[in-house]
Backbone as a ProteinNet text record, in pm:
[ID]
protein_1_A
[PRIMARY]
SSQYLGKSLKNNKSIISLNLAYNSITPKATVVIAYGLCYNQTIRKLVIDGNQIGRSGSQALIAAIQRSVDNCSDERHRLRIFMNDCDCINDMEGLFDANNPGGLYSVDLEEPYGRMVVDECLFLADHKAGCKVKRFEIDGSVIELVPYTNPNNQ
[TERTIARY]
9187.6	9184.5	9158.9	9195.6	9184.3	9016.7	8926.2	8796.2	8756.3	8811.4	8794.4	8856.2	8964.6	9030.9	8918	8871.5	8777.5	8655	8601.6	8482.6	8530	8660.7	8691.6	8702.6	8740.9	8765.2	8652.4	8523.8	8394.7	8377.2	8422.1	8409.7	8539.7	8643.6	8795.6	8774	8840.6	8844	8984.7	9084.1	9222.1	9311	9302.8	9388.1	9379.1	9488.1	9472.9	9534	9634.4	9714.7	9731.1	9700.7	9702.5	9775.4	9875.3	9962.2	9939.7	9868.5	9853.5	9914.7	10017.3	10095.3	10139.9	10122	10181.1	10147.6	10010.7	9968.5	9861.5	9861.4	9787.7	9608.9	9579.4	9441.6	9376.6	9266	9178.2	9082.1	9006.8	8898.4	8783.2	8756.5	8643.2	8671.3	8806.2	8846.1	8848.8	8889.7	8885.1	8762.2	8655.4	8517.6	8494.5	8523.5	8484.8	8582.5	8687.3	8766.7	8716.5	8681.7	8617.4	8494.3	8407.2	8287.6	8311	8409.4	8466.7	8497.8	8578.6	8627.2	8518.4	8402.2	8297.7	8236.2	8267.6	8196.3	8293	8428.1	8520.1	8551.5	8568.8	8589.8	8731.9	8820.2	8960.4	9076.2	9052.4	9158.2	9166.7	9293.1	9298.6	9394.3	9459.3	9556.7	9550.4	9526	9544	9643	9734.9	9828.4	9788.7	9748.5	9706.9	9783.9	9913.6	9985.2	10019.6	10037.5	10083.5	9966.3	9847.9	9754.9	9659.9	9606.9	9512.2	9367.5	9343.2	9207.2	9092.8	9119.9	9019.3	8945.5	8849.8	8772.1	8673.7	8608.5	8499.5	8586.9	8703.2	8762.5	8805.9	8864	8908.5	8779.7	8664.4	8555.3	8503	8507.5	8464.8	8543.2	8674.5	8753.7	8742.8	8720.3	8694.3	8554.8	8456.3	8339	8356.8	8461.9	8504.8	8543.5	8645	8711.8	8590.5	8499.1	8400.7	8312.2	8290.2	8196.2	8286.2	8413.8	8497.6	8498	8503.6	8486.1	8367.4	8254.8	8120.3	8103.7	8158.5	8137.5	8240.4	8338.7	8440	8502.4	8459	8497.9	8643.9	8716.7	8861.4	8942	8988.4	9081.3	9190.6	9249.8	9343.1	9304.6	9175.7	9125.7	9057.7	9058.2	8994.9	9077.5	9014.1	9066.8	9158.9	9281.9	9363.9	9407.3	9389	9419	9525.9	9632.4	9740.3	9718.9	9715	9689.3	9781.8	9928.2	10018.3	10042.4	10060.3	10100.9	10017.8	9872.7	9761.6	9696.8	9647	9569.3	9425.9	9371.6	9242.9	9150.9	9192.5	9105.2	9059.4	9136.8	9095.2	9021	8902.7	8809.6	8760.3	8700.5	8607.7	8485.3	8413.8	8276.6	8191.4	8062.7	7951.6	7975.8	8089.1	8118.5	7999.7	7962.3	7856.2	7892.9	7834.6	7869.4	7760.6	7790.1	7669.3	7631.9	7713.1	7672	7587.5	7584.1	7503.3	7453.1	7369.8	7338.1	7250.9	7173.4	7074.1	7153.8	7077.5	7133	7099.3	7141.2	7116.1	7230.3	7236.4	7366.9	7337.4	7402	7410.5	7527.7	7496.9	7598.4	7617.7	7729.1	7762	7771.1	7677.7	7665.8	7782.4	7854.7	7978.9	8087.5	8082.2	8210.9	8156.9	8259.2	8221.5	8177.2	8235.5	8169.7	8032.6	7983	7838.5	7749.6	7808.1	7726.4	7708.9	7823.9	7833.6	7749.6	7727.4	7643.5	7493.7	7462.7	7325.5	7315.1	7405	7397.1	7373.4	7462.1	7456	7316.5	7272.4	7141.6	7034.4	7033.5	6939.9	6946	7068.9	7082.1	7041.7	7063.7	7015.9	6866.2	6812.3	6673.7	6606.2	6664.8	6618.5	6645.9	6759.2	6811.8	6821.6	6813.8	6818.7	6682.4	6646.4	6508.4	6505.2	6391.8	6376.3	6448.5	6506.1	6598.3	6519.6	6514.7	6451.2	6500.5	6489.3	6531.8	6403.4	6406.8	6290	6266.2	6371.5	6350	6465.1	6409.2	6512.6	6486.9	6572.5	6542.8	6665.8	6598.8	6696.8	6711.2	6831.5	6869.7	6978.3	6966.4	7080	7140.6	7274.1	7340.3	7370.1	7275.9	7291.7	7167.4	7171.9	7055.9	7083.8	6975.5	6993.8	6908.4	6989.4	6931.2	6924.4	6797	6777.2	6756.4	6866	6850.9	6794.1	6680.8	6624.4	6619.5	6661.9	6657.7	6561.7	6457.1	6367.7	6427.4	6457.7	6541.9	6449.7	6321.4	6261.8	6269.4	6314.9	6345.1	6470.8	6573.1	6711.6	6741.1
9881.9	10022.2	10038.8	10155.8	10194	10194.7	10199.9	10190.9	10068.8	9952.6	9819.5	9800.7	9844.9	9849.1	9901.1	10017	10087.7	9984.2	9932.3	9825	9715.6	9669.2	9546.9	9578.3	9722.1	9750.4	9737.4	9752.2	9755.8	9618.3	9507.9	9377.1	9311.4	9392	9333.4	9327.6	9229.2	9191.9	9171.5	9181.7	9145.7	9263.3	9365.4	9462.5	9580.5	9612.1	9708.7	9848.6	9826.2	9942.8	9939.8	10056.3	10050.2	10182.9	10172.2	10265.6	10277.7	10385.3	10413	10539	10576.7	10705.3	10707.9	10821.8	10839	10736.2	10694.6	10584	10647.5	10779.2	10842.8	10808.3	10825.6	10790.7	10918.4	10904.1	11012.7	11054.9	11179.6	11197.6	11111.7	11047.1	10939.8	10825.5	10778	10662.6	10685.4	10797.8	10829.4	10828	10878.3	10868.3	10729.3	10645.2	10495.2	10436.8	10465.6	10404.7	10460.3	10585.5	10645.1	10570.3	10534.1	10473.4	10329.3	10273.3	10147	10139.3	10259.5	10284.8	10295.8	10359.4	10379.8	10251.3	10152	10022.3	9921.4	9963	9875.6	9900.3	9784	9769.7	9751.1	9714.6	9674.8	9785.3	9860.7	9927.5	10055.1	10078.7	10188	10293.3	10263.5	10358.1	10365.9	10478.8	10475	10600.7	10567.2	10678.7	10701.1	10816.6	10845.8	10975.3	11007.9	11110.5	11116.6	11246.7	11264.9	11227.5	11232.1	11176.2	11317.5	11310.9	11419.6	11378.8	11382.7	11333.8	11426.8	11544.7	11661.4	11688.9	11789.7	11834.6	11716.8	11652.1	11554.5	11436.9	11395.5	11290.3	11302.3	11438.9	11480.5	11486.6	11536.5	11560.7	11400.6	11324.8	11181.9	11106.3	11141	11085.3	11133.5	11261.3	11334.4	11264.2	11234.1	11173.8	11031.8	10965.3	10821.7	10831	10949.8	10954.1	10988.8	11068.5	11115	10974.1	10895.1	10782.6	10679.3	10684.9	10599.9	10668.2	10777.7	10840.8	10809.1	10829.3	10795.3	10649.3	10562.5	10415.5	10356.9	10434.7	10357.1	10445.6	10419.2	10471.3	10469	10371.7	10358.6	10427.9	10537	10620.7	10547.3	10430.6	10363.7	10281.7	10248.1	10189	10261.4	10405	10475.9	10493	10514.9	10534.3	10661	10648.9	10770.1	10767	10890	10916.1	11019	10986.6	11075.5	11131.3	11265.1	11309.7	11417.8	11399.8	11490.6	11512.5	11622	11661.4	11611.3	11607.2	11581.8	11713.4	11696	11809.9	11774.3	11864.6	11844.9	11961.8	12039.4	12144.9	12103.2	12068.2	12036	11901.4	11927.5	11808.5	11782.3	11672.1	11618.4	11679.6	11711.8	11761.6	11669.2	11699	11623.8	11505	11486.4	11373.8	11382	11256.6	11246.9	11306.7	11374.9	11434.9	11398.3	11299.8	11254.2	11359.6	11467.8	11581.5	11681.4	11678.4	11774.2	11678.9	11592.8	11475.6	11533.6	11654.9	11693.8	11701.8	11660	11655.9	11539.1	11531.8	11441.3	11370.2	11243.4	11161.2	11050.5	11035.9	10926.6	10842.9	10716.3	10626.1	10500.7	10451.6	10319.9	10212.7	10114	10015.5	9915.7	9916.8	9834.1	9890	10014.7	10055.3	10065.2	10044.1	10042.6	10182.7	10289.9	10405.3	10441.2	10380.4	10390.8	10309.5	10200	10116.1	10188.7	10241.2	10328.4	10443.2	10506.7	10635.3	10553.2	10454.5	10403.4	10361.6	10283	10246.2	10367.6	10480.4	10589.4	10675.9	10673.3	10738.5	10674.8	10541.7	10451.2	10453	10456.6	10475.1	10602.3	10720.9	10842.9	10867.6	10809	10801.6	10726.9	10629.4	10562.5	10620.1	10697.2	10739.8	10887.8	10964	11113.8	11187.9	11238.4	11315.3	11406	11403.3	11505.3	11451.9	11342.8	11304.7	11202.9	11192.3	11089.1	11074.5	10961.2	10941.4	10969.7	11078	11127.6	11037.5	10981.7	10933.5	10822.6	10719.4	10622.7	10609.9	10630.9	10593.9	10496.2	10390.2	10280.2	10257.5	10263.5	10245	10177	10041.6	9944	9935.5	9956.8	9950	10078.8	10192.8	10323.4	10365.6	10406.8	10453.1	10593	10679.1	10825.7	10859.6	10900	10917.6	11073.9	11097.4	11228	11237.5	11248.4	11252.1	11388.3	11393.8	11511.6	11549.3	11660.4	11685.7	11806.3	11797.3	11897.3	11998	12125.5	12217.4	12234.9	12221.2	12231.7	12114.7	12008.7	11878.9	11851.4	11948.3	11913.3	11930.1
-2294	-2284.6	-2121.4	-2058.1	-1926.7	-1893.4	-1976.3	-1952.7	-1886.3	-1950.4	-1907.3	-1774.7	-1761.6	-1612.3	-1505.2	-1546.1	-1451.8	-1430.8	-1530.5	-1509.1	-1433.1	-1422.5	-1354.5	-1221.1	-1171	-1039.6	-964.1	-1035.1	-944.1	-867.2	-924.8	-867.8	-815.7	-818.5	-756.8	-618.6	-570.3	-428.6	-383.2	-464.3	-408.9	-433.8	-517.8	-544	-428.8	-353.3	-248.3	-295	-375.5	-423.3	-565.7	-654.9	-800.6	-842.1	-924.6	-985.5	-1119	-1165	-1315.9	-1358.5	-1289.6	-1314.9	-1461.1	-1525.2	-1662.4	-1766	-1752	-1866.3	-1964.9	-1987.8	-2086.5	-2055	-1934.8	-1886.1	-1921.1	-2003.2	-2045.7	-1947.2	-1956.2	-1863.3	-1871.9	-1974.6	-2005.4	-1920.2	-1952.1	-1874.5	-1711.1	-1678.8	-1529.3	-1466.3	-1539	-1494.3	-1468.6	-1550.4	-1535	-1423	-1418.1	-1304.7	-1160.7	-1154.2	-1039.7	-1007	-1111.3	-1079.4	-1015.1	-1081.4	-1022.3	-878.2	-849.6	-704	-613.6	-661	-574	-518.6	-590.3	-539.7	-487.5	-494	-452.3	-308	-238.7	-92.1	-39.3	-150	-116.8	-148.9	-253.1	-312.1	-203.5	-159.7	-68	-129	-220.3	-277.1	-433.3	-490.2	-646.8	-675.7	-763.7	-794.5	-945.7	-978.6	-1120.4	-1177.1	-1125.5	-1145.8	-1289.1	-1348	-1469.8	-1587.4	-1564.7	-1674.9	-1691.7	-1803.4	-1846.8	-1811.4	-1674.3	-1625.8	-1647.3	-1649.2	-1684.5	-1566.6	-1584.8	-1469.3	-1440	-1525.5	-1491.1	-1428.3	-1458.8	-1411.6	-1259.7	-1247	-1111.6	-1012.3	-1072.5	-979.6	-938.6	-1043	-1008.6	-918.7	-930.6	-835.1	-681.5	-667.3	-550.4	-484.6	-576.7	-520.7	-464.5	-536.7	-496.8	-353	-336.3	-199.8	-99.4	-136.3	-35.8	-12.1	-91.5	-76.1	28.9	1.9	89.4	227.1	247.4	371.9	443.9	365.6	413.7	461.7	386.5	405.3	498.8	544.4	616	733.7	854.5	974.4	995.9	962.8	983.3	891.8	929.9	849.3	783.3	844.9	773.4	658.6	632.7	510.3	428	434.8	337.8	209	105	-23.5	-32.1	-70.7	-104.4	-259.4	-308	-459.1	-456.4	-551.5	-578.2	-710.9	-746.2	-881.9	-904.6	-869.7	-887.8	-1046	-1093.4	-1224.3	-1322.1	-1261.7	-1371.7	-1419.1	-1544	-1604.5	-1552.5	-1466.5	-1410.7	-1462	-1556.7	-1622.2	-1753.5	-1846.6	-1989.1	-1994.4	-2048.7	-2045.8	-2186.2	-2203.3	-2308.5	-2305.7	-2425	-2410.4	-2372.3	-2303.1	-2281	-2197.2	-2113.4	-2033.6	-1918.2	-1880.9	-1764.2	-1633.1	-1574.2	-1440.5	-1333.6	-1237.4	-1158	-1059.5	-1040.3	-957.7	-1035.5	-1158.9	-1242.4	-1377.3	-1327.1	-1431.7	-1564.4	-1558	-1634.2	-1776.2	-1873.6	-2021.7	-2101.2	-2218.5	-2322.1	-2344.6	-2325.8	-2340.7	-2451.9	-2553	-2642.1	-2614.5	-2571.5	-2522.5	-2609.3	-2624.3	-2698	-2570	-2577.1	-2474.3	-2496.6	-2596.2	-2624.5	-2541.8	-2503.5	-2396.9	-2266.1	-2172.9	-2012.8	-1995	-2058.7	-2017	-2046.1	-2154.8	-2201.5	-2089.6	-2046.6	-1956.2	-1819.5	-1786.9	-1653.7	-1661.1	-1767.9	-1767.3	-1746.8	-1805	-1798.5	-1659.5	-1598	-1450.9	-1360.5	-1366.3	-1281.9	-1308.9	-1424.5	-1461.9	-1368.6	-1388.1	-1318.2	-1176.9	-1120.1	-990.6	-921.6	-993.1	-952.5	-951.1	-1050.8	-1054.5	-942.9	-884.6	-767.4	-644.2	-647.3	-511	-488	-583.7	-571.2	-590.6	-472.6	-477.8	-602.8	-658.5	-778.3	-902.7	-904.3	-1021.8	-1096.7	-1228	-1283.2	-1446.8	-1485.8	-1630.4	-1716.6	-1794	-1865.4	-1988.8	-2046	-2181.1	-2213.7	-2268.6	-2315.5	-2482	-2552.7	-2698	-2726.1	-2783	-2826.2	-2983	-3029.9	-3162.3	-3187.5	-3209.9	-3201.5	-3062.4	-3053.2	-2926.6	-2860	-2901.1	-2848.6	-2793.8	-2664.2	-2577.9	-2548.7	-2575	-2530	-2416.8	-2319.5	-2180.6	-2154.3	-2077	-2030.5	-1904.6	-1813.3	-1661.8	-1647.8	-1548	-1538.1	-1368.4	-1336	-1182.1	-1175.5	-1101.9	-1077.7	-969.4	-1028.9	-915.1	-788.5	-796	-667.3	-567.7	-601.5	-533.5	-483.5	-503.7	-482	-340.9
[MASK]
++++++++++++++++++++++++++++++++++++++++++++++++++++++++++++++++++++++++++++++++++++++++++++++++++++++++++++++++++++++++++++++++++++++++++++++++++++++++++

């Protein structure tokens, strides 16, 4: 699945250009791909044209571009993402959004998406002022997370 591709992008050191055009990439998979791109230092070009990436996926990809701009002073080596003919509006309900993390998430740790949500919640709790993980509930392979942002500390 394309979620596993997103997971592998986090540690990839050799791919510099990736074409995923018209591959039925879902919003959930796009969020995982964007997460992997945020940590990838080698990919400079992603073509994701013609996929239904949704609002969450498109926002996550924009965040990946911003992180690339913030971390790379040489414009030639910054990440470029092409999203022509993508559905950036229709979304899956309840997808994780690092820009607005408040909410309850029930995640399956067998999926890359579930592990990504846990990683991002813990990262935000450590690095974003006023943001904390309020509760973990462990039930088998499912963890419920309540990322909490104090509106007075944003």
